[in-house]
GROMACS .gro file of C-alpha atoms in nm:
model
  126
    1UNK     CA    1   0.729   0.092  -0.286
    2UNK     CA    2   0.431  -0.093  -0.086
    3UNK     CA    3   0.503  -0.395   0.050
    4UNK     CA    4   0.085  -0.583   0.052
    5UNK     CA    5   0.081  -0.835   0.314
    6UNK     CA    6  -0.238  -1.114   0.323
    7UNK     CA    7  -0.296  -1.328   0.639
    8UNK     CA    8  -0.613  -1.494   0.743
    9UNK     CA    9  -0.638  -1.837   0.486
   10UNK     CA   10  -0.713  -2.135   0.613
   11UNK     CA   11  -0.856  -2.469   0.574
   12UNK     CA   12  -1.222  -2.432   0.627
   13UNK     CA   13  -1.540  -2.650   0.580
   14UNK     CA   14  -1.838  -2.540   0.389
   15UNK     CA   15  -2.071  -2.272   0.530
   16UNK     CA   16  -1.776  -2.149   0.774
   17UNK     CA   17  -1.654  -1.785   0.786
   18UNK     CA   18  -1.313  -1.674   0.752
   19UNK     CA   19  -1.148  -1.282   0.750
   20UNK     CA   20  -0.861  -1.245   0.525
   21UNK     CA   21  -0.636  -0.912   0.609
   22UNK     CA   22  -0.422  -0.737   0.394
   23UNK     CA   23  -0.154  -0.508   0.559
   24UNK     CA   24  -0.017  -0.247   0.351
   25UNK     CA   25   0.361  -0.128   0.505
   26UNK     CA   26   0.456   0.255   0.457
   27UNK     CA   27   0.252   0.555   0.543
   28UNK     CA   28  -0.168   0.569   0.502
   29UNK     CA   29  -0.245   0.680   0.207
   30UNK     CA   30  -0.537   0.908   0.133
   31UNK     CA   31  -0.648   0.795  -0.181
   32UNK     CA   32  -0.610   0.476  -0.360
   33UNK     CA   33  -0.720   0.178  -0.462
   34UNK     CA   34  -0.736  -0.194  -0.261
   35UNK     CA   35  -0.860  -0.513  -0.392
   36UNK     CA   36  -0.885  -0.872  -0.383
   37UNK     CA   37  -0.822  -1.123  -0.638
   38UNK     CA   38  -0.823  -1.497  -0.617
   39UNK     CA   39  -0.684  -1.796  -0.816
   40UNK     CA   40  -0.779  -2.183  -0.801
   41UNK     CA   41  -0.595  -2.452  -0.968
   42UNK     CA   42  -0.581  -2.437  -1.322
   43UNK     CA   43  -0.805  -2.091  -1.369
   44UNK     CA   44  -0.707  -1.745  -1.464
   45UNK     CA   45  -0.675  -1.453  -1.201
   46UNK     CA   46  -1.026  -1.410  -1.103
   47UNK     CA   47  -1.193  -1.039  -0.947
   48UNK     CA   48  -1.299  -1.083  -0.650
   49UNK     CA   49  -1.353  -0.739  -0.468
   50UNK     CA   50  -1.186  -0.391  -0.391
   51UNK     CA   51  -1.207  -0.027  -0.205
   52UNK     CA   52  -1.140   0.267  -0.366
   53UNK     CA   53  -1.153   0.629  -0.168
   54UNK     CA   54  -1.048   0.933  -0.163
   55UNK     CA   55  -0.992   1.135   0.126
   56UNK     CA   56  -1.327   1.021   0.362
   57UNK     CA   57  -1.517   0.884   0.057
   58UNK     CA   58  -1.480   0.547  -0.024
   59UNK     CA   59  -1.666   0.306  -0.296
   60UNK     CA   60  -1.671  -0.080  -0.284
   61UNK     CA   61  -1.678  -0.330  -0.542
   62UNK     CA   62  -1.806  -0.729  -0.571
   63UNK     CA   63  -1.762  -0.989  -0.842
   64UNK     CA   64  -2.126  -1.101  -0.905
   65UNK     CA   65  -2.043  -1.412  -0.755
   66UNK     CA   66  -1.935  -1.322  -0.414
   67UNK     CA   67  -2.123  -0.991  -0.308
   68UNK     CA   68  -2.400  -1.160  -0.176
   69UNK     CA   69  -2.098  -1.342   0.087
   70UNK     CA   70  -1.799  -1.138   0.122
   71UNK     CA   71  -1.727  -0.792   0.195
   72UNK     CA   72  -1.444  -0.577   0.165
   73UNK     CA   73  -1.398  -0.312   0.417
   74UNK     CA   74  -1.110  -0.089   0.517
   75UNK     CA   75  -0.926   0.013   0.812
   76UNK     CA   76  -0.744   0.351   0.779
   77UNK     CA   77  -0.563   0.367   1.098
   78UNK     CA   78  -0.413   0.006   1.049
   79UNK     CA   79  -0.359   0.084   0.651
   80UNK     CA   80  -0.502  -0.263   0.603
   81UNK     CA   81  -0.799  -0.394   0.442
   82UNK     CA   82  -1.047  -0.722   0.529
   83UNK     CA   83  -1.189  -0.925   0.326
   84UNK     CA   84  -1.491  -1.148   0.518
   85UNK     CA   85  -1.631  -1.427   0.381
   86UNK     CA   86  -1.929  -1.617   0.516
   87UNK     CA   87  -2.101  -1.913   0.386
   88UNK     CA   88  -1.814  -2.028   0.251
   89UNK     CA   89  -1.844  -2.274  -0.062
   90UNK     CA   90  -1.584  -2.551  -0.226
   91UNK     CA   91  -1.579  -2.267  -0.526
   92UNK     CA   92  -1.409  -2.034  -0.294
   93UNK     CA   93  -1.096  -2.292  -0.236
   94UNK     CA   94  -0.820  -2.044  -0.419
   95UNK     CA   95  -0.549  -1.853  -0.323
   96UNK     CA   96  -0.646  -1.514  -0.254
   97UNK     CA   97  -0.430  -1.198  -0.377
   98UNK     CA   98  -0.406  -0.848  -0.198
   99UNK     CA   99  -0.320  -0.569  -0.447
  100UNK     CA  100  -0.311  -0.234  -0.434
  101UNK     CA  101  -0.295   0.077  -0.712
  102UNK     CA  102  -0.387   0.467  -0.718
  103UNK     CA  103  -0.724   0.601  -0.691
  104UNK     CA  104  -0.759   0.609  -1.100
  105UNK     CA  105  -0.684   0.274  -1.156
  106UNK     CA  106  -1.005   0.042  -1.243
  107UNK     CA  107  -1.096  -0.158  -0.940
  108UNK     CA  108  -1.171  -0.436  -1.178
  109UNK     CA  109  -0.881  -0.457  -1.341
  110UNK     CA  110  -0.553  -0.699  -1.234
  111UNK     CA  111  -0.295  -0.495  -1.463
  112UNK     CA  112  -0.416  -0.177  -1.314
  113UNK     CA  113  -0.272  -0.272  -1.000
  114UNK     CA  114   0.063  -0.122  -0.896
  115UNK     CA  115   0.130  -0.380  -0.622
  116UNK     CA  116   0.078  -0.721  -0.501
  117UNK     CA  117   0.083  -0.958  -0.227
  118UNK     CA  118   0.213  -1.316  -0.182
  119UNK     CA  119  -0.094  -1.473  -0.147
  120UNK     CA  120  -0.292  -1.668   0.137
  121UNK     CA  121  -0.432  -2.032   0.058
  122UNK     CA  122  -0.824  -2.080   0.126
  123UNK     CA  123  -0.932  -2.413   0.113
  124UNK     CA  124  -1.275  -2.500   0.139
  125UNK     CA  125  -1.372  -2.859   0.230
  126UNK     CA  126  -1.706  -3.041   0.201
   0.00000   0.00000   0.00000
C-alpha cells in the first residue's frame, strides 16, 4: 500500500504562487505514475496534471487550462512530487488531490489511479 500525502494549500490572492507537495511513504519506485487532480465546490474531479517515468525517463502532462501556469515536477530521492502554480486565478480555488498508479495507467484518467491522497484546500481570493 502507498500512503499519498499533499501539503502546500493555502489561502492565496490572485496572481500569487504557491507549491503543493505530494509525499509518497514506502520505497521509490522506478516506474509509475503521479498526478494531480483538483475539485471546487459543486464540480466533478477535474485533471489537472501528472508524471509518468520509467527508470530515468519521465513524461509530463497539463490540463489545457493550467499548462501555461503550473508544472508538475518530481523528486526521486524524496519520492515526492510538486506541483507549482504561478499566477494564480479565483478558478484555481479547489481542493487539490495527489494520486498515484503504475506506469500503464493513463495519466489522464482518475479511475486509473491506484492511490489517493486526502487533499489540500487552495483558495484563491480576489
Amino acid at each position: 500500500q502507498v500512503q499519498l500525502v499533499e501539503s502546500g494549500g493555502g489561502l492565496v490572492q490572485v496572481g500569487d504562487s504557491l507549491r503543493l507537495s505530494c509525499a509518497a511513504s514506502g520505497r521509490t519506485f522506478s516506474s509509475g505514475a503521479m498526478g494531480w487532480f483538483r475539485q471546487a465546490p459543486g464540480k466533478d474531479r477535474e485533471f489537472v496534471a501528472a508524471v509518468r517515468w520509467r527508470w530515468s525517463a519521465a513524461d509530463t502532462y497539463y490540463a489545457n487550462s493550467v499548462k501555461e501556469r503550473l508544472t508538475i515536477s518530481r523528486d526521486n530521492a524524496k519520492n515526492t512530487v510538486y506541483l507549482q502554480m504561478i499566477s494564480l486565478k479565483p478558478e484555481d480555488t479547489a481542493v487539490y488531490y495527489c494520486a498515484a498508479g503504475g506506469y500503464r495507467s493513463d495519466p489522464y484518467n482518475a479511475g486509473d489511479y491506484d492511490y489517493w491522497g486526502q487533499g489540500t484546500q487552495v483558495t484563491v481570493s480576489s
